[in-house]
CSV table of C-alpha atoms in Angstrom, one decimal:
chain,number,residue,atom,x,y,z
A,1,MET,CA,-64.7,-22.7,121.5
A,2,VAL,CA,-67.3,-20.6,119.8
A,3,PHE,CA,-68.5,-21.6,116.3
A,4,SER,CA,-66.7,-18.7,114.6
A,5,SER,CA,-63.3,-19.7,116.0
A,6,VAL,CA,-63.5,-23.1,114.5
A,7,PHE,CA,-63.5,-21.6,111.0
A,8,SER,CA,-60.5,-19.3,111.5
A,9,PRO,CA,-58.5,-18.5,109.5
A,10,THR,CA,-60.4,-20.1,106.6
A,11,LEU,CA,-64.1,-20.8,106.0
A,12,ASN,CA,-65.5,-23.9,104.2
A,13,LEU,CA,-68.0,-22.5,101.8
A,14,ALA,CA,-69.7,-25.9,101.7
A,15,MET,CA,-70.5,-25.5,105.3
A,16,SER,CA,-72.0,-22.1,105.0
A,17,SER,CA,-74.1,-23.1,102.0
A,18,SER,CA,-75.2,-26.4,103.5
A,19,HIS,CA,-76.9,-24.5,106.3
A,20,SER,CA,-79.6,-23.6,103.9
A,21,CYS,CA,-79.5,-26.8,101.8
A,22,TYR,CA,-79.0,-29.5,104.5
A,23,VAL,CA,-82.4,-29.4,106.0
A,24,SER,CA,-84.3,-29.8,102.8
A,25,SER,CA,-83.0,-32.1,100.2
A,26,ASN,CA,-83.6,-31.5,96.5
A,27,LYS,CA,-84.1,-27.7,96.9
A,28,TYR,CA,-81.7,-25.4,95.3
A,29,CYS,CA,-79.7,-22.9,97.2
A,30,TYR,CA,-80.8,-19.4,96.7
A,31,SER,CA,-79.1,-17.9,93.7
A,32,TYR,CA,-77.5,-14.4,93.8
A,33,ARG,CA,-80.3,-12.9,91.9
A,34,ARG,CA,-83.0,-14.4,94.1
A,35,ARG,CA,-81.1,-13.3,97.2
A,36,ARG,CA,-81.2,-9.7,96.1
A,37,THR,CA,-85.0,-9.8,95.8
A,38,GLN,CA,-85.3,-10.5,99.5
A,39,ASN,CA,-85.9,-7.6,101.9
A,40,THR,CA,-83.8,-9.1,104.7
A,41,ARG,CA,-80.0,-8.8,104.8
A,42,ARG,CA,-77.7,-11.5,106.0
A,43,ARG,CA,-74.5,-11.1,107.8
A,44,THR,CA,-71.4,-11.3,105.7
A,45,VAL,CA,-68.3,-13.1,106.9
A,46,ARG,CA,-64.8,-11.9,106.5
A,47,VAL,CA,-62.5,-14.8,106.2
A,48,ARG,CA,-59.0,-13.4,106.4
A,49,GLY,CA,-59.6,-10.1,108.0
A,50,SER,CA,-58.2,-9.4,111.5
A,51,SER,CA,-60.3,-8.5,114.5
A,52,SER,CA,-62.0,-5.1,114.1
A,53,SER,CA,-61.8,-4.4,117.9
A,54,SER,CA,-58.4,-3.8,119.4
A,55,SER,CA,-59.8,-4.9,122.8
A,56,SER,CA,-60.3,-8.4,121.4
A,57,SER,CA,-57.0,-8.7,119.5
A,58,ASN,CA,-55.3,-10.9,122.1
A,59,GLU,CA,-58.2,-13.3,122.2
A,60,LYS,CA,-58.2,-13.4,118.4
A,61,ASP,CA,-54.5,-14.2,118.3
A,62,LYS,CA,-55.1,-17.1,120.7
A,63,GLU,CA,-57.9,-18.4,118.6
A,64,ASP,CA,-55.7,-18.3,115.5
A,65,SER,CA,-53.0,-20.1,117.3
A,66,ASP,CA,-55.4,-22.8,118.4
A,67,SER,CA,-56.7,-23.2,114.8
A,68,ASP,CA,-53.1,-23.6,113.6
A,69,SER,CA,-52.6,-26.5,115.9
A,70,PHE,CA,-55.9,-28.2,115.0
A,71,ASN,CA,-58.1,-27.1,112.1
A,72,PRO,CA,-60.6,-29.8,111.0
A,73,PHE,CA,-61.2,-27.8,107.9
A,74,GLY,CA,-57.6,-27.2,107.0
A,75,PHE,CA,-58.1,-29.2,103.7
A,76,VAL,CA,-59.7,-26.0,102.3
A,77,THR,CA,-56.3,-24.4,101.6
A,78,ASP,CA,-54.6,-27.7,100.8
A,79,ASN,CA,-56.5,-27.9,97.6
A,80,PRO,CA,-55.2,-25.3,95.1
A,81,SER,CA,-58.0,-25.7,92.6
A,82,SER,CA,-60.6,-24.9,95.3
A,83,ARG,CA,-59.1,-21.8,96.8
A,84,SER,CA,-61.0,-19.3,94.7
A,85,ALA,CA,-64.3,-21.1,95.4
A,86,ILE,CA,-63.9,-21.8,99.1
A,87,GLN,CA,-62.4,-18.6,100.4
A,88,LEU,CA,-64.5,-15.5,100.4
A,89,PRO,CA,-62.9,-12.3,99.0
A,90,GLU,CA,-61.8,-9.5,101.2
A,91,SER,CA,-64.9,-7.6,100.4
A,92,PRO,CA,-67.7,-10.1,99.8
A,93,ALA,CA,-70.9,-9.2,98.1
A,94,GLU,CA,-73.9,-7.9,100.1
A,95,ASP,CA,-75.3,-11.4,100.6
A,96,GLY,CA,-72.2,-13.5,100.2
A,97,ASN,CA,-70.7,-15.1,97.0
A,98,VAL,CA,-72.4,-18.5,96.7
A,99,GLY,CA,-75.0,-17.2,94.3
A,100,GLN,CA,-72.4,-15.2,92.3
A,101,MET,CA,-70.4,-18.4,91.9
A,102,LEU,CA,-73.4,-20.4,90.7
A,103,TYR,CA,-74.3,-17.6,88.3
A,104,ARG,CA,-70.7,-17.7,86.9
A,105,ILE,CA,-70.5,-21.5,86.4
A,106,GLU,CA,-74.1,-22.7,86.0
A,107,ASP,CA,-73.7,-23.1,82.2
A,108,LYS,CA,-70.3,-24.9,82.3
A,109,GLY,CA,-69.6,-28.5,81.7
A,110,LYS,CA,-72.5,-29.5,79.4
A,111,GLU,CA,-70.5,-30.2,76.3
A,112,PHE,CA,-72.3,-32.6,73.9
A,113,GLY,CA,-75.1,-32.8,76.4
A,114,SER,CA,-78.9,-32.8,76.4
A,115,TYR,CA,-81.7,-34.2,78.6
A,116,VAL,CA,-83.4,-37.5,78.0
A,117,LYS,CA,-86.6,-38.7,79.7
A,118,SER,CA,-86.7,-42.4,80.6
A,119,GLY,CA,-89.9,-43.3,82.5
A,120,LYS,CA,-90.1,-40.8,85.4
A,121,LEU,CA,-86.4,-40.1,85.4
A,122,ARG,CA,-84.6,-37.4,83.5
A,123,TRP,CA,-81.0,-38.2,82.5
A,124,PHE,CA,-78.3,-35.8,81.4
A,125,MET,CA,-76.8,-37.5,78.3
A,126,ARG,CA,-73.7,-36.6,76.4
A,127,GLU,CA,-73.6,-37.9,72.8
A,128,THR,CA,-71.0,-37.6,70.0
A,129,GLY,CA,-71.0,-39.2,66.6
A,130,SER,CA,-74.1,-40.5,65.0
A,131,SER,CA,-76.1,-43.7,64.6
A,132,ASP,CA,-74.6,-44.1,61.2
A,133,SER,CA,-71.0,-44.2,62.6
A,134,ARG,CA,-69.2,-47.0,60.9
A,135,ARG,CA,-67.3,-48.4,63.8
A,136,GLY,CA,-70.1,-49.1,66.3
A,137,THR,CA,-71.5,-47.6,69.6
A,138,ILE,CA,-69.6,-47.0,72.8
A,139,VAL,CA,-71.4,-46.4,76.1
A,140,PHE,CA,-69.3,-44.7,78.8
A,141,LEU,CA,-70.2,-45.1,82.5
A,142,HIS,CA,-68.6,-43.0,85.2
A,143,GLY,CA,-68.0,-43.7,88.9
A,144,ALA,CA,-68.9,-42.0,92.1
A,145,PRO,CA,-68.7,-39.1,93.1
A,146,THR,CA,-68.1,-37.7,89.6
A,147,GLN,CA,-70.0,-37.4,86.4
A,148,SER,CA,-69.8,-38.0,82.6
A,149,PHE,CA,-67.9,-34.7,82.1
A,150,SER,CA,-64.7,-36.7,82.6
A,151,TYR,CA,-65.3,-38.4,79.2
A,152,ARG,CA,-65.8,-35.3,77.1
A,153,VAL,CA,-62.4,-35.3,75.4
A,154,VAL,CA,-62.3,-39.1,74.9
A,155,MET,CA,-65.8,-39.0,73.4
A,156,SER,CA,-65.0,-36.2,71.0
A,157,GLN,CA,-61.9,-37.8,69.6
A,158,LEU,CA,-63.5,-41.3,69.3
A,159,ALA,CA,-66.4,-39.7,67.4
A,160,ASP,CA,-63.8,-38.3,65.0
A,161,ALA,CA,-62.5,-41.8,64.7
A,162,GLY,CA,-65.9,-43.1,63.6
A,163,PHE,CA,-67.6,-44.2,66.8
A,164,HIS,CA,-71.1,-43.3,68.1
A,165,CYS,CA,-70.7,-42.4,71.8
A,166,PHE,CA,-73.1,-42.1,74.8
A,167,ALA,CA,-72.1,-41.0,78.3
A,168,PRO,CA,-74.9,-40.5,80.8
A,169,ASP,CA,-74.7,-39.0,84.3
A,170,TRP,CA,-76.0,-41.7,86.6
A,171,ILE,CA,-79.3,-40.9,88.4
A,172,GLY,CA,-78.3,-38.9,91.5
A,173,PHE,CA,-75.1,-37.6,89.9
A,174,GLY,CA,-74.0,-34.7,87.7
A,175,PHE,CA,-76.9,-33.0,85.9
A,176,SER,CA,-79.3,-36.0,86.0
A,177,ASP,CA,-82.3,-36.2,88.3
A,178,LYS,CA,-81.7,-36.7,92.0
A,179,PRO,CA,-85.0,-38.0,93.4
A,180,GLN,CA,-85.4,-38.4,97.2
A,181,PRO,CA,-85.2,-42.0,98.4
A,182,GLY,CA,-88.6,-43.5,98.6
A,183,TYR,CA,-90.0,-41.3,95.9
A,184,GLY,CA,-89.3,-43.2,92.7
A,185,PHE,CA,-85.7,-44.3,93.3
A,186,ASP,CA,-83.9,-45.8,96.3
A,187,TYR,CA,-80.3,-45.9,95.0
A,188,THR,CA,-80.0,-49.7,95.2
A,189,GLU,CA,-77.9,-51.7,92.8
A,190,LYS,CA,-81.0,-53.2,91.2
A,191,GLU,CA,-82.6,-49.8,90.7
A,192,PHE,CA,-79.5,-48.5,89.0
A,193,HIS,CA,-79.5,-51.6,86.7
A,194,ASP,CA,-83.1,-51.2,85.8
A,195,ALA,CA,-82.7,-47.5,85.2
A,196,LEU,CA,-79.8,-48.1,82.9
A,197,GLU,CA,-81.6,-50.8,81.0
A,198,ASN,CA,-84.6,-48.5,80.4
A,199,LEU,CA,-82.3,-45.7,79.3
A,200,LEU,CA,-80.5,-47.8,76.7
A,201,GLU,CA,-83.9,-48.8,75.3
A,202,VAL,CA,-85.0,-45.1,75.0
A,203,LEU,CA,-81.7,-44.3,73.3
A,204,GLY,CA,-82.1,-47.1,70.9
A,205,VAL,CA,-78.7,-48.5,71.5
A,206,LYS,CA,-78.3,-51.6,69.4
A,207,SER,CA,-76.7,-54.7,70.8
A,208,PRO,CA,-74.0,-55.7,70.9
A,209,PHE,CA,-72.2,-52.5,71.8
A,210,PHE,CA,-68.9,-51.5,73.4
A,211,LEU,CA,-68.9,-50.6,77.1
A,212,VAL,CA,-66.4,-48.4,79.0
A,213,VAL,CA,-66.5,-48.3,82.8
A,214,GLN,CA,-64.5,-46.4,85.4
A,215,GLY,CA,-64.6,-45.7,89.1
A,216,PHE,CA,-66.2,-46.8,92.4
A,217,LEU,CA,-69.8,-47.6,93.4
A,218,VAL,CA,-71.9,-46.8,90.3
A,219,GLY,CA,-68.9,-47.7,88.2
A,220,SER,CA,-69.0,-51.2,89.7
A,221,TYR,CA,-72.7,-51.3,89.0
A,222,GLY,CA,-71.9,-50.9,85.4
A,223,LEU,CA,-69.8,-54.0,85.5
A,224,THR,CA,-72.4,-56.1,87.4
A,225,TRP,CA,-75.0,-54.9,84.9
A,226,ALA,CA,-72.7,-56.2,82.1
A,227,LEU,CA,-72.5,-59.6,83.8
A,228,LYS,CA,-76.3,-59.8,83.8
A,229,ASN,CA,-76.5,-58.7,80.2
A,230,SER,CA,-73.5,-60.3,78.5
A,231,SER,CA,-75.3,-60.9,75.3
A,232,LYS,CA,-75.6,-57.1,74.8
A,233,ILE,CA,-71.9,-56.5,75.2
A,234,SER,CA,-69.3,-56.9,72.5
A,235,LYS,CA,-66.2,-55.8,74.4
A,236,ILE,CA,-65.5,-54.1,77.7
A,237,ALA,CA,-62.8,-51.5,78.5
A,238,ILE,CA,-62.3,-51.0,82.2
A,239,LEU,CA,-60.5,-47.8,83.4
A,240,ASN,CA,-59.3,-47.8,87.1
A,241,SER,CA,-62.1,-49.5,89.0
A,242,PRO,CA,-62.2,-51.8,92.0
A,243,LEU,CA,-62.0,-55.4,90.6
A,244,THR,CA,-60.7,-57.6,93.4
A,245,LEU,CA,-61.5,-58.3,97.0
A,246,SER,CA,-58.1,-56.7,97.9
A,247,SER,CA,-59.3,-53.4,96.4
A,248,VAL,CA,-59.3,-50.8,99.2
A,249,ILE,CA,-62.5,-48.8,99.6
A,250,PRO,CA,-61.6,-45.1,99.9
A,251,GLY,CA,-62.2,-43.3,103.2
A,252,LEU,CA,-64.9,-41.1,101.6
A,253,PHE,CA,-67.3,-44.0,101.2
A,254,GLN,CA,-66.5,-45.3,104.7
A,255,GLN,CA,-67.2,-41.9,106.1
A,256,LEU,CA,-70.5,-41.7,104.3
A,257,ARG,CA,-71.7,-44.8,106.1
A,258,ILE,CA,-71.2,-43.4,109.5
A,259,PRO,CA,-74.5,-42.0,111.0
A,260,LEU,CA,-74.6,-38.2,111.3
A,261,PHE,CA,-71.0,-37.8,110.1
A,262,GLY,CA,-72.1,-39.1,106.7
A,263,GLU,CA,-74.8,-36.4,106.5
A,264,PHE,CA,-72.2,-33.8,107.3
A,265,THR,CA,-69.7,-35.2,104.8
A,266,CYS,CA,-72.1,-35.5,101.8
A,267,GLN,CA,-72.8,-31.8,101.9
A,268,ASN,CA,-69.2,-30.8,101.2
A,269,ALA,CA,-69.4,-28.7,98.0
A,270,ILE,CA,-65.9,-29.8,96.9
A,271,ILE,CA,-66.4,-33.5,97.6
A,272,ALA,CA,-65.9,-34.6,93.9
A,273,GLU,CA,-62.9,-32.5,93.1
A,274,ARG,CA,-61.1,-33.5,96.3
A,275,PHE,CA,-61.8,-37.1,95.5
A,276,ILE,CA,-60.4,-36.8,92.0
A,277,GLU,CA,-57.3,-34.9,93.1
A,278,ALA,CA,-56.6,-37.3,96.0
A,279,GLY,CA,-56.4,-40.2,93.5
A,280,SER,CA,-54.3,-38.4,90.9
A,281,PRO,CA,-50.8,-36.9,90.6
A,282,TYR,CA,-52.3,-33.7,89.2
A,283,VAL,CA,-54.4,-30.7,90.5
A,284,LEU,CA,-57.5,-29.9,88.6
A,285,LYS,CA,-57.6,-26.6,86.8
A,286,ASN,CA,-60.2,-24.2,88.1
A,287,GLU,CA,-62.4,-24.4,85.1
A,288,LYS,CA,-62.6,-28.2,85.5
A,289,ALA,CA,-63.1,-28.1,89.2
A,290,ASP,CA,-66.0,-25.7,88.7
A,291,VAL,CA,-67.9,-28.4,86.8
A,292,TYR,CA,-67.3,-31.2,89.3
A,293,ARG,CA,-68.2,-28.8,92.1
A,294,LEU,CA,-71.4,-27.4,90.5
A,295,PRO,CA,-73.9,-30.1,91.3
A,296,TYR,CA,-72.9,-30.3,95.0
A,297,LEU,CA,-72.7,-26.5,95.3
A,298,ALA,CA,-76.1,-25.9,93.7
A,299,SER,CA,-78.2,-28.4,95.6
A,300,SER,CA,-78.2,-30.7,98.6
A,301,GLY,CA,-79.6,-33.4,96.3
A,302,PRO,CA,-76.4,-34.9,94.9
A,303,GLY,CA,-74.9,-35.2,98.3
A,304,PHE,CA,-77.8,-37.1,99.7
A,305,ALA,CA,-78.0,-39.3,96.6
A,306,LEU,CA,-74.3,-40.2,97.1
A,307,LEU,CA,-75.0,-40.8,100.8
A,308,GLU,CA,-77.9,-43.1,100.1
A,309,ALA,CA,-76.0,-45.0,97.4
A,310,ALA,CA,-73.0,-45.5,99.6
A,311,ARG,CA,-75.1,-46.8,102.5
A,312,LYS,CA,-77.1,-49.2,100.3
A,313,ALA,CA,-74.0,-50.6,98.6
A,314,ASN,CA,-72.5,-54.0,99.5
A,315,PHE,CA,-69.0,-53.3,98.4
A,316,LYS,CA,-67.5,-56.7,99.2
A,317,GLY,CA,-70.4,-58.5,97.8
A,318,THR,CA,-70.2,-56.6,94.6
A,319,LEU,CA,-66.5,-57.1,94.3
A,320,ARG,CA,-66.9,-60.9,94.8
A,321,GLU,CA,-69.5,-60.9,92.1
A,322,ILE,CA,-67.1,-59.1,89.7
A,323,VAL,CA,-64.2,-61.5,90.5
A,324,GLU,CA,-66.3,-64.6,90.0
A,325,GLY,CA,-68.3,-63.3,87.0
A,326,PHE,CA,-65.4,-62.3,84.9
A,327,ALA,CA,-63.3,-65.4,85.6
A,328,SER,CA,-62.2,-67.5,82.6
A,329,GLU,CA,-64.8,-70.2,83.1
A,330,ARG,CA,-67.7,-67.7,83.0
A,331,TRP,CA,-66.6,-64.8,80.7
A,332,ASP,CA,-65.3,-65.3,77.2
A,333,LYS,CA,-65.4,-61.8,75.7
A,334,PRO,CA,-62.4,-59.4,75.4
A,335,ILE,CA,-61.7,-57.1,78.3
A,336,LEU,CA,-59.2,-54.2,78.2
A,337,LEU,CA,-57.7,-52.8,81.4
A,338,ALA,CA,-56.5,-49.3,80.5
A,339,TRP,CA,-54.9,-48.6,83.9
A,340,GLY,CA,-53.6,-45.3,85.2
A,341,LEU,CA,-50.3,-46.2,86.9
A,342,SER,CA,-50.4,-43.3,89.3
A,343,ASP,CA,-53.7,-44.1,90.9
A,344,LYS,CA,-53.5,-43.5,94.6
A,345,TYR,CA,-56.6,-45.6,95.3
A,346,LEU,CA,-56.1,-48.6,93.1
A,347,PRO,CA,-52.5,-49.7,92.4
A,348,GLN,CA,-51.5,-51.6,89.3
A,349,SER,CA,-51.5,-54.8,91.4
A,350,VAL,CA,-55.3,-54.7,91.4
A,351,ALA,CA,-55.4,-54.9,87.6
A,352,GLU,CA,-52.7,-57.6,87.6
A,353,GLU,CA,-54.6,-59.7,90.1
A,354,PHE,CA,-57.8,-59.4,88.2
A,355,LYS,CA,-56.0,-60.4,84.9
A,356,LYS,CA,-54.8,-63.6,86.5
A,357,GLY,CA,-58.4,-64.7,86.8
A,358,ASN,CA,-58.9,-64.7,83.0
A,359,GLN,CA,-55.6,-64.6,81.2
A,360,THR,CA,-57.0,-65.4,77.8
A,361,ASN,CA,-59.6,-62.6,77.5
A,362,ILE,CA,-58.1,-59.8,79.6
A,363,LYS,CA,-55.4,-57.5,78.3
A,364,LEU,CA,-53.7,-55.0,80.5
A,365,GLN,CA,-52.7,-51.6,79.0
A,366,PRO,CA,-50.8,-49.4,81.4
A,367,ILE,CA,-51.4,-45.6,81.1
A,368,GLU,CA,-48.3,-43.9,82.3
A,369,GLY,CA,-48.7,-40.5,84.0
A,370,ALA,CA,-52.4,-41.0,84.7
A,371,GLY,CA,-54.1,-41.5,88.0
A,372,HIS,CA,-57.5,-42.8,89.2
A,373,MET,CA,-59.3,-41.1,86.2
A,374,PRO,CA,-57.1,-41.6,83.2
A,375,GLN,CA,-59.8,-40.2,80.9
A,376,GLU,CA,-59.4,-36.9,82.8
A,377,ASP,CA,-55.6,-37.0,83.4
A,378,TRP,CA,-54.5,-38.2,79.9
A,379,PRO,CA,-57.4,-38.6,77.5
A,380,GLU,CA,-55.2,-38.9,74.4
A,381,LYS,CA,-53.6,-42.0,75.7
A,382,VAL,CA,-56.9,-43.5,76.6
A,383,VAL,CA,-58.2,-42.8,73.1
A,384,ASP,CA,-55.3,-44.5,71.6
A,385,ALA,CA,-55.8,-47.6,73.8
A,386,LEU,CA,-59.6,-47.7,73.1
A,387,ARG,CA,-59.2,-47.2,69.3
A,388,MET,CA,-56.7,-50.1,69.1
A,389,PHE,CA,-59.0,-52.3,71.3
A,390,PHE,CA,-62.4,-51.5,69.7
């Protein structure tokens, strides 16, 4: 089957954009304005249009029929929030619409944010409240493959309640730096720990502070960092994160570890929003999906950073460290499990099993109606739980 038939009747924009990004990591895709300065013209692709030649109509119908029976990119139209981004319009712009999309959304999703330099790394940091906040400091850490944008509402409301809040995008994620492996950062657990340690020093975060952690991979690294720095932590709130050896690792991270297939997977521009929606009972609104999509759409860097982090991770070893480290005989500080009950990755049984290891210090607070990212699905309920706990 020719290449064009594979993409009928829909086209994965991530694939078309990755052709120019895949071969050179950490280089931005051409923006629309830059494209228009080029003298050469590229072919435009019509996604839903029928064949322009009547002589090829029978062949086209056969291709469409084949695609209906097996379309490896069928997920494009299964995700309502992604339709406007992934399907080209009937009359695409002269050079396609990737640049137009970037131009439209490039300033979105940076609420309460600014850039902070820590050593050679530049972090994107969200901050609410002030150092004079009477109720203490909270540091929020997100999981993969998302970003600190998910905490924006929770941070805003907790600042109103008297807390000083920080939420960084991990290195390699969101709007923070995404260095190539071997050039200052190799995406190992130790390097994430060291980078976080240096960032907290630059921010002047005073110990002990409150820590909130959510999600897979780098979210788990937030917990293992806490185990190594328990004296700096006052209390920990854990939102849906893998906590036991029975926690299932989602297919995304397994796919990323497959040679060649992982390189293909990591360049999917809608990787983050698809992951969020797959773990939630809700569909992201377009304005939210735009923000989660933007880093992966704008550059190949986030995809390759995620790929490297997933391949360097020891998922079972990290989970074993978390289980043993937070057991009653080793951890004596309060832990809140604010758990979205509709999580399709991590059921409530994971939280209940984890709680059995330290009944005295762990409290389970179910968040009804929320999925894998309760801070995104139902931030008001998360705020209520955190205010009571902190």
